[in-house]
Coordinates of C-alpha atoms and ligand atoms in Angstrom, one line a residue:
M1 CA 4.0 -88.8 -114.8
A2 CA 2.7 -89.9 -111.4
D3 CA -0.3 -92.1 -111.2
P4 CA -2.7 -90.4 -108.8
T5 CA -3.8 -93.8 -107.4
A6 CA -0.3 -95.1 -106.8
P7 CA 0.9 -95.9 -103.3
T8 CA 2.3 -92.8 -101.6
A9 CA 5.9 -92.0 -100.8
P10 CA 7.4 -92.6 -97.4
T11 CA 6.4 -90.4 -94.6
A12 CA 7.8 -86.9 -94.9
P13 CA 10.2 -85.6 -92.3
T14 CA 8.4 -83.8 -89.6
A15 CA 9.4 -81.0 -87.2
P16 CA 7.9 -79.4 -84.2
A17 CA 5.6 -76.6 -85.3
G18 CA 6.0 -74.3 -82.4
S19 CA 2.7 -72.7 -82.0
G20 CA 0.2 -74.4 -84.3
G21 CA -2.7 -72.1 -83.8
D22 CA -1.7 -68.4 -83.7
A23 CA -2.5 -66.1 -86.6
E24 CA 1.2 -65.6 -87.4
T25 CA 1.8 -69.4 -88.1
P26 CA 0.2 -70.6 -91.3
L27 CA -2.1 -73.5 -91.2
L28 CA -1.1 -74.8 -94.6
E29 CA 1.8 -73.9 -96.9
I30 CA 1.6 -75.1 -100.5
R31 CA 4.7 -74.8 -102.6
G32 CA 5.3 -75.7 -106.2
L33 CA 2.2 -77.9 -106.3
R34 CA 1.6 -79.7 -109.6
M35 CA -1.0 -82.1 -110.7
D36 CA -0.8 -83.8 -114.1
Y37 CA -3.5 -86.1 -115.4
P38 CA -2.5 -88.6 -118.1
I39 CA -4.6 -88.5 -121.3
R40 CA -5.1 -92.1 -122.4
H41 CA -6.5 -93.4 -125.7
G42 CA -7.7 -96.7 -127.2
M43 CA -8.3 -100.2 -125.8
F44 CA -4.8 -100.4 -124.2
G45 CA -5.0 -97.0 -122.6
R46 CA -2.0 -95.7 -124.5
H47 CA -0.6 -92.5 -122.9
I48 CA -1.0 -89.8 -125.5
G49 CA -0.6 -86.6 -123.5
T50 CA -0.9 -84.8 -120.2
V51 CA -3.4 -82.4 -118.8
R52 CA -1.5 -79.9 -116.6
A53 CA -4.4 -79.2 -114.3
V54 CA -2.2 -77.5 -111.5
T55 CA 1.1 -76.0 -112.7
G56 CA 3.2 -75.0 -109.7
V57 CA 0.9 -73.3 -107.1
D58 CA 2.3 -71.5 -104.1
L59 CA -0.4 -70.6 -101.6
T60 CA -0.5 -70.1 -97.8
I61 CA -3.7 -70.6 -95.8
R62 CA -3.8 -68.8 -92.4
P63 CA -5.6 -70.2 -89.4
G64 CA -9.2 -69.0 -89.0
E65 CA -9.5 -67.3 -92.4
T66 CA -11.8 -68.0 -95.3
L67 CA -9.7 -68.0 -98.4
G68 CA -11.6 -67.9 -101.7
L69 CA -10.4 -69.7 -104.8
V70 CA -12.1 -68.5 -108.0
G71 CA -11.6 -68.9 -111.7
E72 CA -13.4 -70.3 -114.8
S73 CA -14.5 -73.8 -115.2
G74 CA -11.5 -76.1 -115.8
C75 CA -8.9 -73.9 -114.3
G76 CA -7.9 -76.5 -111.7
K77 CA -9.8 -75.4 -108.5
T78 CA -11.2 -78.8 -107.7
T79 CA -7.9 -80.5 -108.5
L80 CA -6.1 -78.2 -106.1
G81 CA -8.7 -78.8 -103.4
R82 CA -8.5 -82.6 -103.9
C83 CA -4.7 -82.5 -103.6
I84 CA -5.0 -80.7 -100.3
V85 CA -7.4 -83.3 -98.8
R86 CA -5.3 -85.9 -100.5
T87 CA -7.9 -87.7 -102.4
L88 CA -5.4 -87.0 -105.2
R89 CA -1.7 -87.5 -104.9
P90 CA 0.0 -84.4 -106.4
T91 CA 2.6 -85.0 -109.2
A92 CA 5.1 -82.6 -107.5
G93 CA 5.3 -80.0 -104.7
T94 CA 4.8 -79.9 -101.0
I95 CA 1.8 -79.2 -98.7
R96 CA 3.1 -78.4 -95.3
Y97 CA 0.3 -78.8 -92.7
H98 CA 0.8 -77.4 -89.2
A99 CA -1.1 -80.2 -87.4
R100 CA -3.1 -80.1 -84.1
D101 CA -0.4 -82.3 -82.5
G102 CA 2.2 -79.6 -83.1
R103 CA 4.0 -81.4 -86.0
V104 CA 4.5 -80.0 -89.4
V105 CA 3.8 -82.7 -92.0
D106 CA 4.0 -82.7 -95.8
L107 CA 0.6 -84.0 -96.8
A108 CA 1.8 -84.5 -100.4
A109 CA 4.3 -87.1 -99.3
L110 CA 2.7 -88.9 -96.4
G111 CA 2.2 -92.7 -96.6
Q112 CA -1.4 -94.1 -96.2
R113 CA -1.2 -94.8 -92.5
E114 CA 0.1 -91.4 -91.5
L115 CA -2.2 -89.7 -94.0
R116 CA -5.3 -91.2 -92.4
R117 CA -4.4 -89.5 -89.1
Y118 CA -4.1 -86.1 -90.7
Q119 CA -6.9 -86.5 -93.1
R120 CA -9.2 -86.2 -90.1
E121 CA -8.1 -82.6 -89.7
V122 CA -8.5 -81.6 -93.4
R123 CA -11.9 -82.4 -94.8
L124 CA -13.8 -81.8 -98.0
V125 CA -17.4 -80.6 -98.5
F126 CA -18.7 -81.7 -101.8
Q127 CA -20.5 -79.6 -104.3
D128 CA -23.4 -81.8 -105.1
P129 CA -25.6 -82.8 -102.2
F130 CA -27.6 -85.1 -104.4
S131 CA -25.0 -87.5 -105.8
S132 CA -22.6 -87.4 -102.9
L133 CA -24.9 -89.2 -100.3
N134 CA -25.4 -92.9 -100.6
P135 CA -29.2 -93.4 -100.9
R136 CA -29.0 -96.8 -99.1
M137 CA -27.4 -95.4 -96.0
T138 CA -29.1 -93.7 -93.1
L139 CA -27.9 -90.4 -91.9
L140 CA -26.4 -92.2 -88.8
E141 CA -24.3 -94.3 -91.2
I142 CA -23.4 -91.5 -93.5
I143 CA -22.3 -89.1 -90.8
G144 CA -21.0 -91.7 -88.3
D145 CA -19.0 -93.8 -90.8
P146 CA -15.7 -91.8 -90.4
L147 CA -15.9 -92.2 -86.6
R148 CA -16.7 -95.9 -86.9
N149 CA -14.0 -96.6 -89.5
N150 CA -11.4 -94.9 -87.4
G151 CA -12.5 -96.8 -84.3
L152 CA -13.4 -93.6 -82.5
A153 CA -17.0 -94.4 -81.6
Q154 CA -19.7 -97.0 -81.9
G155 CA -23.2 -98.0 -80.5
K156 CA -24.8 -95.4 -78.2
E157 CA -21.7 -93.1 -78.2
L158 CA -21.8 -93.0 -82.0
E159 CA -25.5 -92.1 -81.9
R160 CA -24.8 -89.4 -79.4
R161 CA -22.1 -87.8 -81.4
V162 CA -24.1 -88.0 -84.7
G163 CA -27.1 -86.5 -82.9
E164 CA -25.0 -83.7 -81.6
M165 CA -23.6 -83.0 -85.1
L166 CA -27.1 -83.0 -86.6
E167 CA -28.1 -80.4 -84.1
L168 CA -25.0 -78.3 -84.8
V169 CA -25.9 -78.2 -88.6
G170 CA -29.6 -77.3 -87.8
L171 CA -31.3 -80.7 -88.2
P172 CA -33.2 -82.6 -85.6
P173 CA -31.2 -85.5 -84.1
G174 CA -34.3 -87.7 -84.7
Y175 CA -33.5 -87.6 -88.4
M176 CA -30.6 -90.0 -88.0
R177 CA -32.6 -93.1 -88.9
R178 CA -33.8 -91.6 -92.2
Y179 CA -32.4 -91.9 -95.7
P180 CA -31.2 -89.0 -97.9
H181 CA -34.1 -89.2 -100.3
A182 CA -36.4 -87.8 -97.6
F183 CA -34.5 -84.5 -97.6
S184 CA -34.4 -81.3 -99.7
G185 CA -31.2 -80.0 -101.3
G186 CA -30.4 -77.6 -98.5
E187 CA -31.0 -80.3 -95.9
R188 CA -28.7 -82.7 -97.8
Q189 CA -26.0 -80.1 -97.9
R190 CA -26.3 -79.8 -94.1
V191 CA -25.8 -83.6 -93.9
N192 CA -22.8 -83.3 -96.1
I193 CA -21.4 -80.6 -93.8
A194 CA -22.1 -82.7 -90.8
R195 CA -20.2 -85.6 -92.4
A196 CA -17.2 -83.4 -93.0
L197 CA -17.2 -82.0 -89.5
I198 CA -17.8 -85.1 -87.4
M199 CA -14.0 -85.7 -87.2
R200 CA -13.6 -82.1 -85.9
P201 CA -11.3 -80.9 -88.7
R202 CA -9.4 -77.7 -88.6
L203 CA -9.3 -77.0 -92.4
V204 CA -12.4 -77.5 -94.6
V205 CA -12.1 -77.4 -98.4
A206 CA -15.6 -76.4 -99.5
D207 CA -15.9 -77.0 -103.2
E208 CA -18.7 -75.0 -104.6
P209 CA -20.8 -75.8 -101.5
V210 CA -23.9 -73.8 -102.6
S211 CA -23.8 -73.7 -106.4
A212 CA -26.0 -76.8 -106.8
L213 CA -28.6 -75.3 -104.4
D214 CA -31.7 -73.2 -105.1
V215 CA -30.9 -69.5 -104.7
S216 CA -33.5 -69.4 -101.9
V217 CA -31.5 -71.7 -99.6
R218 CA -28.0 -70.6 -100.5
A219 CA -27.9 -67.8 -97.9
S220 CA -28.9 -70.2 -95.1
I221 CA -26.1 -72.6 -95.9
L222 CA -23.6 -69.8 -96.2
N223 CA -24.8 -68.5 -92.8
L224 CA -24.4 -72.0 -91.4
L225 CA -20.8 -72.2 -92.6
R226 CA -20.0 -68.9 -91.1
D227 CA -21.6 -69.8 -87.7
L228 CA -19.8 -73.2 -87.7
Q229 CA -16.5 -71.4 -88.5
E230 CA -16.8 -69.4 -85.3
E231 CA -18.1 -72.1 -83.1
L232 CA -15.6 -74.8 -84.2
D233 CA -12.6 -72.5 -85.0
L234 CA -12.5 -73.6 -88.6
T235 CA -10.4 -72.4 -91.5
Y236 CA -12.0 -72.6 -95.0
L237 CA -10.7 -72.9 -98.5
F238 CA -13.9 -71.8 -100.3
I239 CA -13.9 -72.8 -104.0
S240 CA -16.5 -71.0 -106.1
H241 CA -17.1 -69.4 -109.5
D242 CA -19.6 -67.1 -108.0
L243 CA -17.7 -63.8 -107.3
S244 CA -20.7 -62.2 -105.4
V245 CA -20.7 -65.1 -102.9
V246 CA -16.9 -65.0 -102.5
E247 CA -17.0 -61.2 -101.9
N248 CA -19.5 -61.8 -99.0
I249 CA -17.8 -64.6 -97.3
C250 CA -14.0 -64.5 -97.9
D251 CA -11.2 -62.7 -96.1
R252 CA -8.8 -63.2 -99.0
V253 CA -9.2 -64.3 -102.6
A254 CA -6.9 -66.3 -104.9
V255 CA -7.7 -66.1 -108.6
M256 CA -6.7 -69.1 -110.6
Y257 CA -6.1 -69.3 -114.4
L258 CA -5.0 -72.4 -116.3
G259 CA -3.6 -74.2 -113.3
N260 CA -2.0 -71.4 -111.4
I261 CA -2.7 -68.5 -109.1
V262 CA -2.5 -65.2 -111.0
E263 CA -3.7 -62.8 -108.3
L264 CA -4.0 -63.0 -104.5
A265 CA -5.1 -60.3 -102.2
G266 CA -7.5 -59.3 -99.4
T267 CA -11.0 -59.4 -100.7
D268 CA -11.6 -55.7 -100.6
A269 CA -8.3 -54.8 -102.3
L270 CA -8.9 -57.4 -105.0
Y271 CA -12.4 -56.3 -105.8
R272 CA -11.8 -52.6 -105.7
G273 CA -8.4 -52.5 -107.3
P274 CA -7.6 -55.7 -109.3
R275 CA -4.0 -55.9 -110.5
H276 CA -4.3 -58.7 -113.0
P277 CA -6.2 -58.3 -116.3
Y278 CA -7.9 -61.7 -115.9
T279 CA -9.3 -60.6 -112.5
E280 CA -10.5 -57.4 -114.0
A281 CA -12.4 -59.4 -116.7
L282 CA -14.0 -61.7 -114.1
L283 CA -15.1 -58.8 -112.0
S284 CA -16.6 -57.0 -115.0
A285 CA -19.1 -59.8 -115.2
V286 CA -20.3 -59.6 -111.6
P287 CA -23.9 -58.5 -111.6
R288 CA -24.5 -55.4 -109.4
A289 CA -28.1 -54.5 -108.3
D290 CA -27.0 -51.1 -107.1
P291 CA -25.9 -49.0 -110.1
R292 CA -23.6 -47.0 -107.8
L293 CA -21.6 -50.2 -107.3
R294 CA -21.2 -51.1 -110.9
G295 CA -17.7 -49.5 -111.5
S296 CA -17.3 -48.4 -115.1
G297 CA -20.1 -50.8 -116.1
R298 CA -17.9 -52.0 -119.0
R299 CA -18.1 -55.8 -119.5
I300 CA -14.8 -57.1 -120.6
R301 CA -15.4 -60.0 -123.0
L302 CA -12.6 -62.5 -123.1
S303 CA -11.5 -63.2 -126.6
D304 CA -11.4 -66.9 -126.7
D305 CA -12.1 -70.1 -124.7
L306 CA -9.8 -71.3 -122.0
P307 CA -6.7 -72.7 -123.8
D308 CA -6.2 -76.5 -123.7
P309 CA -4.4 -77.3 -120.4
A310 CA -2.6 -80.2 -122.3
A311 CA -0.9 -77.5 -124.5
P312 CA -0.7 -74.3 -122.4
P313 CA 0.5 -71.1 -124.3
P314 CA 4.1 -70.1 -123.8
G315 CA 5.0 -67.1 -121.7
C316 CA 2.0 -65.6 -119.8
A317 CA -0.7 -68.3 -120.0
F318 CA -3.3 -65.5 -120.3
H319 CA -1.7 -63.7 -123.3
T320 CA -4.0 -65.4 -125.9
R321 CA -7.0 -63.6 -124.3
C322 CA -5.5 -60.6 -122.6
H323 CA -6.5 -57.1 -123.9
Y324 CA -3.3 -55.6 -122.6
A325 CA -0.9 -58.2 -123.9
K326 CA 2.3 -57.0 -125.6
A327 CA 3.4 -59.9 -127.9
E328 CA 7.2 -59.4 -127.5
T329 CA 7.0 -59.6 -123.7
C330 CA 3.9 -61.6 -122.8
A331 CA 4.2 -64.3 -125.5
A332 CA 7.9 -64.7 -125.2
P333 CA 8.8 -68.4 -124.9
G334 CA 9.5 -69.9 -121.5
A335 CA 7.9 -69.3 -118.1
G336 CA 5.5 -66.5 -117.6
P337 CA 5.3 -63.8 -114.9
V338 CA 5.3 -65.0 -111.3
L339 CA 3.1 -64.0 -108.4
L340 CA 4.7 -60.9 -106.9
P341 CA 3.7 -57.6 -105.2
P342 CA 3.6 -55.1 -108.1
P343 CA 6.0 -52.1 -107.7
D344 CA 3.7 -49.6 -106.0
P345 CA 5.1 -46.3 -104.9
S346 CA 1.6 -45.2 -103.8
G347 CA 1.1 -48.3 -101.6
R348 CA -2.3 -48.7 -103.2
G349 CA -2.3 -52.5 -103.3
G350 CA -2.0 -53.9 -99.8
T351 CA -4.5 -54.1 -97.0
A352 CA -4.1 -54.9 -93.4
A353 CA -6.4 -57.7 -92.2
G354 CA -5.8 -59.1 -88.8
P355 CA -2.3 -59.3 -87.3
A356 CA -0.6 -60.2 -90.5
A357 CA -0.6 -57.7 -93.4
T358 CA -2.1 -59.0 -96.6
P359 CA 0.2 -58.3 -99.5
H360 CA -1.5 -57.9 -102.9
L361 CA 0.2 -60.2 -105.4
A362 CA -0.2 -60.4 -109.2
A363 CA 1.4 -62.5 -111.9
C364 CA 1.5 -59.9 -114.7
H365 CA 4.6 -58.2 -116.3
F366 CA 2.6 -54.9 -116.2
A367 CA 0.8 -55.2 -112.9
G368 CA 2.5 -52.0 -111.6
D369 CA 1.6 -50.0 -114.8
L370 CA -1.9 -50.9 -115.6
S371 CA -4.8 -49.1 -114.1
L372 CA -7.5 -51.7 -113.9
T373 CA -11.2 -51.4 -113.0
G374 CA -12.8 -53.2 -110.1
V375 CA -16.3 -53.2 -108.7
Ligands
ATP401 N1 -9.6 -87.2 -113.7 C1 -9.2 -86.4 -114.7 N2 -8.6 -86.9 -115.8 C2 -8.1 -86.0 -116.8 N3 -8.3 -84.7 -116.7 C3 -9.0 -84.2 -115.7 C4 -9.5 -85.0 -114.6 N4 -10.1 -84.2 -113.7 C5 -10.0 -82.9 -114.2 N5 -9.3 -82.9 -115.4 C6 -9.0 -81.8 -116.2 O1 -8.2 -80.9 -115.4 C7 -8.5 -79.5 -115.6 C8 -8.9 -78.9 -114.3 O2 -10.1 -79.5 -113.8 P1 -10.8 -79.1 -112.4 O3 -12.0 -80.0 -112.3 O4 -9.8 -79.1 -111.4 O5 -11.3 -77.6 -112.7 P2 -12.3 -76.7 -111.9 O6 -11.7 -75.3 -111.9 O7 -12.7 -77.3 -110.6 O8 -13.5 -76.6 -112.9 P3 -15.1 -76.4 -112.5 O9 -15.3 -75.0 -112.2 O10 -15.8 -76.8 -113.8 O11 -15.4 -77.3 -111.4 C9 -9.6 -79.5 -116.6 O12 -9.0 -79.4 -117.9 C10 -10.2 -80.9 -116.5 O13 -10.8 -81.3 -117.7
SF4_402 S1 1.7 -60.5 -118.6 FE1 0.9 -59.6 -120.5 S2 -0.6 -61.1 -121.2 FE2 -0.2 -61.6 -119.1 S3 -1.8 -60.6 -118.0 FE3 -0.1 -59.2 -118.0 S4 -0.4 -57.9 -119.8 FE4 -1.8 -59.7 -120.0
MG403 MG1 -14.5 -77.9 -109.8

């Protein structure tokens, strides 16, 4: 079991990336990513078990897209996001990042010095705009710190760049001498976004960026994220449990269950024609104001709470709650179904979005047979 705070492994081998920015070349390729947390007990912190928070994720992020990551609380979304920005060191797996300098580096294996360089390009926007800003620092310090710490700007130049960034996120540059308590939730989230963008990243992991905000300001922050994406050529991994928001903002969606991706598809394909029973259950709970958009209207209630990630069920991890489970197949000991395109003679699953086709993948033994209801 790896200690997430342990020193990192030596620098990974790197190779020329060829073209780092065209739509055919992925920005990030995650393979076999695992993150285990040790469960400790007692005064001496005896190791008594392991939470398998991420259990072997394969996921590719394309340049310029917004990829949604959804799933119930505790399924491992934040852990996956924090492995990508490398505030956590994964237990196993690779995160191949096609960097701005044309190299392909394995973020999962980089040593601290190399990591600092590439962490500028992959940034995190936190969920909670209240607790994530130090109340004793001015906006100039909060937003400018990464530039100063990396020796990239100081003095007047630092002020100029922070002022520019404040303007970009819709705040007056004159605010830079103020402290976070002077601001509303929406304004603080703009500060959070400015802090993430000051290093001019290419990939932003936005972890529930609007869920702590009043409904009335959510739309303005989502619009800001969309505008910034266009202006700064950003790619987003957008983590959320709000499927309505995800439907509006994401090009593709990955559904996570108990540490792994169980379905991945273009947003429209996934919402209209889910291929995994878990996705169908999540979608059945999405509120629809317009009755014509409510699908069958049948709410699928999941039978039980999320299983304990320290003791995941054998076979398909969803079989303890799945309405379609067949015990002999789905609960068979060993590994469960893997993420694959279901056999589909009608070609119903895939959608074309942009230059690369978007295959519709599902990790269910019966994905090709079930007729599931979307929204
Ligand atoms: N530092 C930690 N130590 C031990 N277990 C942890 C730690 N952080 C998270 N976990 C566990 O790992 C699993 C995944 O947690 P994670 O926070 O990644 O889920 P999430 O999908 O982001 O949930 P939420 O929607 O509530 O934010 C959970 O079982 C959680 O309790
Ligand atoms: S493999 Fe079986 S238990 Fe798992 S989602 Fe498919 S039908 Fe349900
Ligand atoms: Mg989370």
